[in-house]
Amino acid sequence: TQQAAGPRPAVLVARRIFAETVERLRAHFDVETNDADEEWSQEELIRRLQGKDGALLTGTQRVDAALLEACPRLRIVANMTVGYNNFDVAALDAAGVVGTNAPDVLTETTADFGFALLLAAARRLTESERFLRAGQWRRWSVDLFAGAEVHGTTLGILGMGRIGQAIARRGAHGFGMRVLYHNRRRLDAATEAACRATWVDKDTLLRESDHLVLVLPYTPENHHIIGAAELARMKPTAVLVNLARGGIVDDAALAEALRQRRIAAAGLDVFEGEPRVHPGLLEVPNVVLTPHIASATVPTRRAMADLAADNLIAFLTQGRALTPVNQ
Ligand code: DGY
């Protein structure tokens, strides 16, 4: 299509993404990419953002007042992730810059992975595979890697947004689980009925869950919302799954609880200070660890990158972002 007269907007793609998505952006913009796939330092990011109208980010680069002040031409920052704890939203508002995230497109895929982690942790999948690969399997035995039951148990969900609801539906409809949830805002009755989920206070959720899945956004209030005190309130047979963000769980306290078997097992896709992983977690057998891949299927990662690109295109060519988180 014909471009409007005048210079084309300039866009930075701050990490390696799909070539097809970059091509779509190139149809509208002058595009600079980071093909090395290494995360730029904040200084380098600011340097590359000079003269750029928009940026496509992967949710790990910090966008704060200092960056915005140093990049006065910037009008939109588009995360290809649903989480946007890398944005200082107040600073975006103050600078008149739009932030966008990538909701919806990853909901079901991430919920699938939540169950993969839950099942793997409860049924000791990776622990038993390590045993087999190490040549230690001698015979069938009555309690060999006997784990926790999943079907028919109580599933707890902390944070009940789109992903929480998708996990609830899987638990209730697929595994016949009783679903409890805690969220600051209670869902309306129709949504609760569709998820077959019951709101409880946080303490009841901790005490009654056989499996507790964390799917809440990372905010200052949610920092270490699961720490030693909360872990102590859980059942000794419980399984904890963190699908949300590192920092929501106190990883040192969790490693200790797992070591002392104060809870049975955990499945973790996210870590405080990732890609570093607390050494205590690497030492205990009863935890399944994955490198932040809950949304990583080929179609979903494509859809996430495309939604970020669509946000840039819609905003910079028509003035309206599709999925803004502010303004
Ligand atoms: C998100 O979208 O926030 C995920 O954590 C990245 O896969």
mmCIF file of C-alpha atoms and ligand atoms in Angstrom:
data_model
loop_
_atom_site.group_PDB
_atom_site.id
_atom_site.type_symbol
_atom_site.label_atom_id
_atom_site.label_comp_id
_atom_site.label_asym_id
_atom_site.label_seq_id
_atom_site.Cartn_x
_atom_site.Cartn_y
_atom_site.Cartn_z
ATOM 1 C CA THR A 1 0.000 0.000 0.000
ATOM 2 C CA GLN A 2 0.985 3.603 -0.545
ATOM 3 C CA GLN A 3 2.828 5.186 2.359
ATOM 4 C CA ALA A 4 1.691 8.609 3.493
ATOM 5 C CA ALA A 5 4.005 11.444 2.522
ATOM 6 C CA GLY A 6 6.698 12.398 5.014
ATOM 7 C CA PRO A 7 9.389 10.399 6.745
ATOM 8 C CA ARG A 8 8.561 6.873 7.810
ATOM 9 C CA PRO A 9 8.468 6.296 11.551
ATOM 10 C CA ALA A 10 11.536 4.554 12.950
ATOM 11 C CA VAL A 11 11.227 1.451 15.112
ATOM 12 C CA LEU A 12 13.719 -0.539 17.166
ATOM 13 C CA VAL A 13 13.329 -4.292 17.663
ATOM 14 C CA ALA A 14 15.398 -4.760 20.788
ATOM 15 C CA ARG A 15 15.830 -8.540 20.694
ATOM 16 C CA ARG A 16 15.850 -11.162 17.969
ATOM 17 C CA ILE A 17 12.286 -12.044 16.924
ATOM 18 C CA PHE A 18 10.781 -13.757 13.890
ATOM 19 C CA ALA A 19 11.973 -12.609 10.457
ATOM 20 C CA GLU A 20 8.373 -12.550 9.205
ATOM 21 C CA THR A 21 7.364 -10.157 11.964
ATOM 22 C CA VAL A 22 10.296 -7.877 11.164
ATOM 23 C CA GLU A 23 9.241 -7.932 7.496
ATOM 24 C CA ARG A 24 5.750 -6.817 8.481
ATOM 25 C CA LEU A 25 7.257 -3.920 10.397
ATOM 26 C CA ARG A 26 9.518 -3.015 7.471
ATOM 27 C CA ALA A 27 6.435 -2.521 5.288
ATOM 28 C CA HIS A 28 5.596 0.508 7.448
ATOM 29 C CA PHE A 29 8.726 1.643 9.233
ATOM 30 C CA ASP A 30 12.466 2.059 9.120
ATOM 31 C CA VAL A 31 13.481 -0.822 11.342
ATOM 32 C CA GLU A 32 16.660 -1.462 13.314
ATOM 33 C CA THR A 33 16.998 -4.924 14.848
ATOM 34 C CA ASN A 34 19.161 -6.640 17.427
ATOM 35 C CA ASP A 35 20.112 -9.770 15.553
ATOM 36 C CA ALA A 36 22.726 -10.867 18.075
ATOM 37 C CA ASP A 37 19.895 -11.754 20.462
ATOM 38 C CA GLU A 38 21.918 -10.553 23.442
ATOM 39 C CA GLU A 39 20.158 -8.132 25.693
ATOM 40 C CA TRP A 40 21.635 -4.652 25.261
ATOM 41 C CA SER A 41 22.772 -2.770 28.342
ATOM 42 C CA GLN A 42 20.459 0.054 29.364
ATOM 43 C CA GLU A 43 22.994 2.557 27.950
ATOM 44 C CA GLU A 44 23.158 0.730 24.631
ATOM 45 C CA LEU A 45 19.366 0.463 24.487
ATOM 46 C CA ILE A 46 19.051 4.214 25.063
ATOM 47 C CA ARG A 47 21.673 4.863 22.384
ATOM 48 C CA ARG A 48 19.817 2.683 19.863
ATOM 49 C CA LEU A 49 16.499 4.299 20.738
ATOM 50 C CA GLN A 50 17.698 7.742 19.671
ATOM 51 C CA GLY A 51 15.485 8.944 16.833
ATOM 52 C CA LYS A 52 13.089 5.995 17.216
ATOM 53 C CA ASP A 53 9.333 6.497 17.442
ATOM 54 C CA GLY A 54 8.613 3.028 18.761
ATOM 55 C CA ALA A 55 10.232 -0.074 20.195
ATOM 56 C CA LEU A 56 9.341 -3.748 20.232
ATOM 57 C CA LEU A 57 10.530 -5.246 23.519
ATOM 58 C CA THR A 58 10.526 -8.706 25.038
ATOM 59 C CA GLY A 59 9.466 -7.697 28.533
ATOM 60 C CA THR A 60 12.892 -7.780 30.125
ATOM 61 C CA GLN A 61 14.187 -4.309 29.214
ATOM 62 C CA ARG A 62 13.403 -1.690 31.815
ATOM 63 C CA VAL A 63 11.460 1.348 30.592
ATOM 64 C CA ASP A 64 11.721 4.019 33.277
ATOM 65 C CA ALA A 65 11.831 7.795 33.651
ATOM 66 C CA ALA A 66 15.559 7.970 32.868
ATOM 67 C CA LEU A 67 15.132 6.068 29.591
ATOM 68 C CA LEU A 68 12.093 8.071 28.585
ATOM 69 C CA GLU A 69 13.827 11.353 29.332
ATOM 70 C CA ALA A 70 16.820 10.274 27.249
ATOM 71 C CA CYS A 71 14.574 9.242 24.313
ATOM 72 C CA PRO A 72 12.214 12.189 23.784
ATOM 73 C CA ARG A 73 11.031 11.034 20.358
ATOM 74 C CA LEU A 74 9.767 7.690 21.658
ATOM 75 C CA ARG A 75 5.952 7.408 21.567
ATOM 76 C CA ILE A 76 5.247 3.714 22.043
ATOM 77 C CA VAL A 77 6.924 0.739 23.716
ATOM 78 C CA ALA A 78 5.357 -2.570 22.706
ATOM 79 C CA ASN A 79 6.064 -5.651 24.843
ATOM 80 C CA MET A 80 5.551 -9.002 23.146
ATOM 81 C CA THR A 81 4.742 -10.399 26.624
ATOM 82 C CA VAL A 82 1.580 -10.160 28.664
ATOM 83 C CA GLY A 83 3.591 -9.195 31.757
ATOM 84 C CA TYR A 84 4.753 -5.589 31.800
ATOM 85 C CA ASN A 85 6.534 -5.259 35.104
ATOM 86 C CA ASN A 86 9.457 -3.888 33.064
ATOM 87 C CA PHE A 87 7.405 -0.710 32.507
ATOM 88 C CA ASP A 88 7.281 2.122 35.012
ATOM 89 C CA VAL A 89 3.699 2.940 34.081
ATOM 90 C CA ALA A 90 3.669 6.239 35.992
ATOM 91 C CA ALA A 91 6.765 7.322 34.064
ATOM 92 C CA LEU A 92 5.121 6.315 30.770
ATOM 93 C CA ASP A 93 2.056 8.364 31.686
ATOM 94 C CA ALA A 94 4.179 11.347 32.682
ATOM 95 C CA ALA A 95 6.093 11.192 29.397
ATOM 96 C CA GLY A 96 2.930 10.656 27.329
ATOM 97 C CA VAL A 97 4.268 7.365 25.984
ATOM 98 C CA VAL A 98 1.988 4.393 25.346
ATOM 99 C CA GLY A 99 2.964 0.975 26.648
ATOM 100 C CA THR A 100 1.348 -2.120 25.175
ATOM 101 C CA ASN A 101 1.441 -5.777 26.191
ATOM 102 C CA ALA A 102 0.374 -9.016 24.500
ATOM 103 C CA PRO A 103 -2.641 -10.424 26.331
ATOM 104 C CA ASP A 104 -5.006 -13.207 25.201
ATOM 105 C CA VAL A 105 -2.794 -14.765 22.519
ATOM 106 C CA LEU A 106 -0.826 -16.786 25.105
ATOM 107 C CA THR A 107 -3.562 -17.581 27.616
ATOM 108 C CA GLU A 108 -4.394 -21.176 26.659
ATOM 109 C CA THR A 109 -0.790 -22.115 25.821
ATOM 110 C CA THR A 110 0.418 -20.834 29.184
ATOM 111 C CA ALA A 111 -2.384 -22.646 30.994
ATOM 112 C CA ASP A 112 -1.378 -25.868 29.202
ATOM 113 C CA PHE A 113 2.134 -25.426 30.503
ATOM 114 C CA GLY A 114 0.822 -24.766 33.992
ATOM 115 C CA PHE A 115 -0.636 -28.246 33.924
ATOM 116 C CA ALA A 116 2.564 -29.659 32.441
ATOM 117 C CA LEU A 117 4.497 -28.273 35.429
ATOM 118 C CA LEU A 118 1.830 -29.304 37.917
ATOM 119 C CA LEU A 119 1.692 -32.851 36.591
ATOM 120 C CA ALA A 120 5.461 -33.118 36.266
ATOM 121 C CA ALA A 121 6.038 -31.935 39.828
ATOM 122 C CA ALA A 122 3.203 -33.977 41.353
ATOM 123 C CA ARG A 123 4.087 -37.172 39.463
ATOM 124 C CA ARG A 124 7.857 -36.700 39.802
ATOM 125 C CA LEU A 125 8.397 -36.821 36.066
ATOM 126 C CA THR A 126 11.826 -35.220 35.753
ATOM 127 C CA GLU A 127 13.139 -36.765 38.957
ATOM 128 C CA SER A 128 12.224 -40.256 37.760
ATOM 129 C CA GLU A 129 13.594 -39.594 34.293
ATOM 130 C CA ARG A 130 16.943 -38.545 35.763
ATOM 131 C CA PHE A 131 16.935 -41.825 37.713
ATOM 132 C CA LEU A 132 16.229 -43.870 34.580
ATOM 133 C CA ARG A 133 18.840 -42.042 32.466
ATOM 134 C CA ALA A 134 21.412 -42.596 35.208
ATOM 135 C CA GLY A 135 20.914 -46.360 34.793
ATOM 136 C CA GLN A 136 19.519 -46.755 38.314
ATOM 137 C CA TRP A 137 16.284 -48.534 37.381
ATOM 138 C CA ARG A 138 16.476 -52.169 38.477
ATOM 139 C CA ARG A 139 12.875 -53.311 38.930
ATOM 140 C CA TRP A 140 9.227 -52.281 39.149
ATOM 141 C CA SER A 141 8.499 -51.545 42.744
ATOM 142 C CA VAL A 142 5.363 -50.728 44.672
ATOM 143 C CA ASP A 143 6.309 -47.186 45.718
ATOM 144 C CA LEU A 144 8.861 -46.299 43.063
ATOM 145 C CA PHE A 145 8.413 -42.540 42.524
ATOM 146 C CA ALA A 146 4.963 -42.615 44.071
ATOM 147 C CA GLY A 147 3.804 -39.015 43.882
ATOM 148 C CA ALA A 148 0.850 -36.797 44.650
ATOM 149 C CA GLU A 149 -2.617 -37.356 43.193
ATOM 150 C CA VAL A 150 -3.863 -34.722 40.752
ATOM 151 C CA HIS A 151 -7.380 -35.652 39.595
ATOM 152 C CA GLY A 152 -10.095 -35.073 42.144
ATOM 153 C CA THR A 153 -7.889 -32.973 44.441
ATOM 154 C CA THR A 154 -8.156 -29.287 45.352
ATOM 155 C CA LEU A 155 -6.576 -26.850 42.929
ATOM 156 C CA GLY A 156 -5.767 -23.400 44.285
ATOM 157 C CA ILE A 157 -5.150 -20.448 42.009
ATOM 158 C CA LEU A 158 -3.619 -17.209 43.240
ATOM 159 C CA GLY A 159 -4.383 -14.460 40.729
ATOM 160 C CA MET A 160 -7.455 -15.054 38.633
ATOM 161 C CA GLY A 161 -6.974 -13.218 35.375
ATOM 162 C CA ARG A 162 -7.232 -14.793 31.974
ATOM 163 C CA ILE A 163 -4.544 -17.417 32.567
ATOM 164 C CA GLY A 164 -5.874 -18.278 36.033
ATOM 165 C CA GLN A 165 -9.314 -18.836 34.568
ATOM 166 C CA ALA A 166 -7.918 -21.055 31.803
ATOM 167 C CA ILE A 167 -6.135 -23.154 34.433
ATOM 168 C CA ALA A 168 -9.310 -23.343 36.504
ATOM 169 C CA ARG A 169 -11.290 -24.652 33.522
ATOM 170 C CA ARG A 170 -8.690 -27.335 32.868
ATOM 171 C CA GLY A 171 -8.678 -28.363 36.510
ATOM 172 C CA ALA A 172 -12.436 -28.448 36.928
ATOM 173 C CA HIS A 173 -13.469 -29.893 33.584
ATOM 174 C CA GLY A 174 -10.430 -32.003 32.709
ATOM 175 C CA PHE A 175 -9.252 -33.312 36.057
ATOM 176 C CA GLY A 176 -12.419 -33.164 38.159
ATOM 177 C CA MET A 177 -10.713 -30.880 40.659
ATOM 178 C CA ARG A 178 -12.345 -28.648 43.220
ATOM 179 C CA VAL A 179 -11.089 -25.181 42.290
ATOM 180 C CA LEU A 180 -10.468 -22.435 44.836
ATOM 181 C CA TYR A 181 -9.037 -19.047 43.956
ATOM 182 C CA HIS A 182 -7.981 -15.844 45.558
ATOM 183 C CA ASN A 183 -7.880 -12.540 43.783
ATOM 184 C CA ARG A 184 -8.268 -8.973 45.002
ATOM 185 C CA ARG A 185 -11.336 -8.666 42.823
ATOM 186 C CA ARG A 186 -13.843 -11.471 42.935
ATOM 187 C CA LEU A 187 -15.043 -12.722 39.539
ATOM 188 C CA ASP A 188 -18.664 -12.216 38.580
ATOM 189 C CA ALA A 189 -20.960 -15.158 39.217
ATOM 190 C CA ALA A 190 -21.158 -16.213 35.564
ATOM 191 C CA THR A 191 -17.362 -16.374 35.206
ATOM 192 C CA GLU A 192 -17.035 -18.247 38.490
ATOM 193 C CA ALA A 193 -19.617 -20.739 37.263
ATOM 194 C CA ALA A 194 -17.850 -21.207 33.909
ATOM 195 C CA CYS A 195 -14.564 -21.918 35.731
ATOM 196 C CA ARG A 196 -16.328 -23.847 38.506
ATOM 197 C CA ALA A 197 -14.163 -21.829 40.886
ATOM 198 C CA THR A 198 -14.879 -20.585 44.397
ATOM 199 C CA TRP A 199 -13.343 -17.425 45.888
ATOM 200 C CA VAL A 200 -11.656 -17.894 49.265
ATOM 201 C CA ASP A 201 -9.367 -15.702 51.369
ATOM 202 C CA LYS A 202 -5.643 -16.170 50.913
ATOM 203 C CA ASP A 203 -5.194 -18.078 54.128
ATOM 204 C CA THR A 204 -7.864 -20.630 53.202
ATOM 205 C CA LEU A 205 -6.294 -20.975 49.771
ATOM 206 C CA LEU A 206 -2.910 -21.755 51.320
ATOM 207 C CA ARG A 207 -4.346 -24.223 53.815
ATOM 208 C CA GLU A 208 -6.719 -26.113 51.520
ATOM 209 C CA SER A 209 -4.886 -26.342 48.196
ATOM 210 C CA ASP A 210 -3.345 -29.646 47.186
ATOM 211 C CA HIS A 211 -1.845 -27.820 44.231
ATOM 212 C CA LEU A 212 -1.329 -24.080 44.256
ATOM 213 C CA VAL A 213 -0.683 -22.260 40.979
ATOM 214 C CA LEU A 214 0.596 -18.669 40.978
ATOM 215 C CA VAL A 215 -0.590 -16.560 38.054
ATOM 216 C CA LEU A 216 -0.593 -13.027 39.356
ATOM 217 C CA PRO A 217 1.261 -10.012 37.979
ATOM 218 C CA TYR A 218 4.508 -8.957 39.643
ATOM 219 C CA THR A 219 3.991 -5.667 41.442
ATOM 220 C CA PRO A 220 5.669 -4.229 44.556
ATOM 221 C CA GLU A 221 2.718 -5.509 46.631
ATOM 222 C CA ASN A 222 3.183 -9.031 45.274
ATOM 223 C CA HIS A 223 6.916 -9.199 46.034
ATOM 224 C CA HIS A 224 7.501 -12.419 48.033
ATOM 225 C CA ILE A 225 3.774 -12.919 48.456
ATOM 226 C CA ILE A 226 4.782 -16.559 48.946
ATOM 227 C CA GLY A 227 7.526 -16.680 51.575
ATOM 228 C CA ALA A 228 8.426 -18.848 54.543
ATOM 229 C CA ALA A 229 5.264 -17.982 56.503
ATOM 230 C CA GLU A 230 2.964 -18.805 53.577
ATOM 231 C CA LEU A 231 4.824 -22.032 52.756
ATOM 232 C CA ALA A 232 4.453 -23.087 56.386
ATOM 233 C CA ARG A 233 0.686 -22.768 56.084
ATOM 234 C CA MET A 234 0.500 -25.104 53.078
ATOM 235 C CA LYS A 235 -0.097 -28.840 53.322
ATOM 236 C CA PRO A 236 3.064 -30.947 53.603
ATOM 237 C CA THR A 237 1.743 -32.875 50.599
ATOM 238 C CA ALA A 238 1.147 -29.729 48.523
ATOM 239 C CA VAL A 239 2.646 -28.853 45.136
ATOM 240 C CA LEU A 240 3.430 -25.218 44.278
ATOM 241 C CA VAL A 241 3.617 -23.979 40.677
ATOM 242 C CA ASN A 242 4.988 -20.540 39.749
ATOM 243 C CA LEU A 243 4.031 -19.566 36.221
ATOM 244 C CA ALA A 244 3.981 -15.837 36.856
ATOM 245 C CA ARG A 245 7.206 -14.004 37.703
ATOM 246 C CA GLY A 246 10.252 -14.512 39.808
ATOM 247 C CA GLY A 247 10.089 -12.337 42.900
ATOM 248 C CA ILE A 248 6.518 -13.396 43.656
ATOM 249 C CA VAL A 249 8.050 -16.350 45.518
ATOM 250 C CA ASP A 250 10.925 -16.040 47.971
ATOM 251 C CA ASP A 251 13.094 -18.629 46.207
ATOM 252 C CA ALA A 252 15.464 -19.064 49.169
ATOM 253 C CA ALA A 253 12.516 -19.840 51.462
ATOM 254 C CA LEU A 254 11.053 -22.195 48.865
ATOM 255 C CA ALA A 255 14.324 -24.088 48.440
ATOM 256 C CA GLU A 256 14.467 -24.554 52.195
ATOM 257 C CA ALA A 257 10.815 -25.691 52.391
ATOM 258 C CA LEU A 258 11.457 -28.220 49.612
ATOM 259 C CA ARG A 259 14.651 -29.436 51.281
ATOM 260 C CA GLN A 260 12.837 -29.975 54.557
ATOM 261 C CA ARG A 261 9.810 -31.454 52.733
ATOM 262 C CA ARG A 262 7.545 -28.874 54.325
ATOM 263 C CA ILE A 263 5.792 -29.005 50.969
ATOM 264 C CA ALA A 264 6.041 -31.992 48.632
ATOM 265 C CA ALA A 265 7.191 -30.469 45.380
ATOM 266 C CA ALA A 266 7.278 -27.410 43.141
ATOM 267 C CA GLY A 267 7.232 -26.597 39.458
ATOM 268 C CA LEU A 268 8.901 -23.330 38.538
ATOM 269 C CA ASP A 269 9.093 -21.567 35.187
ATOM 270 C CA VAL A 270 10.264 -18.210 36.570
ATOM 271 C CA PHE A 271 12.906 -17.190 39.094
ATOM 272 C CA GLU A 272 14.061 -14.239 41.116
ATOM 273 C CA GLY A 273 16.919 -12.654 39.162
ATOM 274 C CA GLU A 274 16.578 -15.114 36.240
ATOM 275 C CA PRO A 275 18.392 -16.459 34.289
ATOM 276 C CA ARG A 276 20.199 -17.078 37.570
ATOM 277 C CA VAL A 277 18.506 -19.788 39.640
ATOM 278 C CA HIS A 278 18.848 -19.961 43.413
ATOM 279 C CA PRO A 279 21.467 -22.677 44.085
ATOM 280 C CA GLY A 280 19.238 -24.203 46.770
ATOM 281 C CA LEU A 281 16.640 -24.976 44.095
ATOM 282 C CA LEU A 282 19.217 -26.718 41.938
ATOM 283 C CA GLU A 283 20.159 -28.958 44.842
ATOM 284 C CA VAL A 284 16.746 -30.386 45.738
ATOM 285 C CA PRO A 285 15.240 -33.248 43.715
ATOM 286 C CA ASN A 286 11.575 -32.382 44.296
ATOM 287 C CA VAL A 287 11.365 -29.399 41.985
ATOM 288 C CA VAL A 288 10.822 -29.185 38.241
ATOM 289 C CA LEU A 289 12.691 -26.225 36.738
ATOM 290 C CA THR A 290 12.076 -24.759 33.284
ATOM 291 C CA PRO A 291 13.636 -21.659 31.677
ATOM 292 C CA HIS A 292 10.628 -19.296 31.373
ATOM 293 C CA ILE A 293 8.984 -21.192 28.516
ATOM 294 C CA ALA A 294 5.323 -21.347 29.539
ATOM 295 C CA SER A 295 4.210 -19.459 26.431
ATOM 296 C CA ALA A 296 6.801 -21.064 24.164
ATOM 297 C CA THR A 297 4.993 -22.832 21.376
ATOM 298 C CA VAL A 298 5.870 -21.816 17.849
ATOM 299 C CA PRO A 299 2.395 -20.471 16.959
ATOM 300 C CA THR A 300 1.978 -18.636 20.265
ATOM 301 C CA ARG A 301 5.370 -16.959 20.224
ATOM 302 C CA ARG A 302 4.602 -15.879 16.647
ATOM 303 C CA ALA A 303 1.239 -14.508 17.734
ATOM 304 C CA MET A 304 2.843 -12.618 20.628
ATOM 305 C CA ALA A 305 5.444 -10.992 18.381
ATOM 306 C CA ASP A 306 2.783 -10.212 15.778
ATOM 307 C CA LEU A 307 0.542 -8.570 18.354
ATOM 308 C CA ALA A 308 3.423 -6.346 19.461
ATOM 309 C CA ALA A 309 4.042 -5.462 15.804
ATOM 310 C CA ASP A 310 0.332 -4.809 15.257
ATOM 311 C CA ASN A 311 0.356 -2.454 18.222
ATOM 312 C CA LEU A 312 3.244 -0.502 16.690
ATOM 313 C CA ILE A 313 1.561 -0.413 13.285
ATOM 314 C CA ALA A 314 -1.862 0.591 14.645
ATOM 315 C CA PHE A 315 -0.456 3.279 16.895
ATOM 316 C CA LEU A 316 2.176 4.790 14.628
ATOM 317 C CA THR A 317 0.013 4.742 11.480
ATOM 318 C CA GLN A 318 -3.450 5.328 12.961
ATOM 319 C CA GLY A 319 -2.842 6.743 16.422
ATOM 320 C CA ARG A 320 -4.525 3.960 18.377
ATOM 321 C CA ALA A 321 -2.807 1.067 20.120
ATOM 322 C CA LEU A 322 -4.674 -2.264 20.223
ATOM 323 C CA THR A 323 -3.764 -3.417 23.734
ATOM 324 C CA PRO A 324 -2.480 -0.436 25.714
ATOM 325 C CA VAL A 325 -1.680 -0.807 29.412
ATOM 326 C CA ASN A 326 -1.892 2.937 30.086
ATOM 327 C CA GLN A 327 -3.564 6.118 28.712
HETATM 328 C C1 DGY B 1 4.763 -13.039 29.509
HETATM 329 O O1 DGY B 1 4.151 -12.953 28.449
HETATM 330 O O2 DGY B 1 4.694 -12.192 30.380
HETATM 331 C C2 DGY B 1 5.622 -14.235 29.689
HETATM 332 O O3 DGY B 1 6.202 -14.297 30.943
HETATM 333 C C3 DGY B 1 6.688 -14.303 28.615
HETATM 334 O O4 DGY B 1 6.558 -15.504 27.994
#
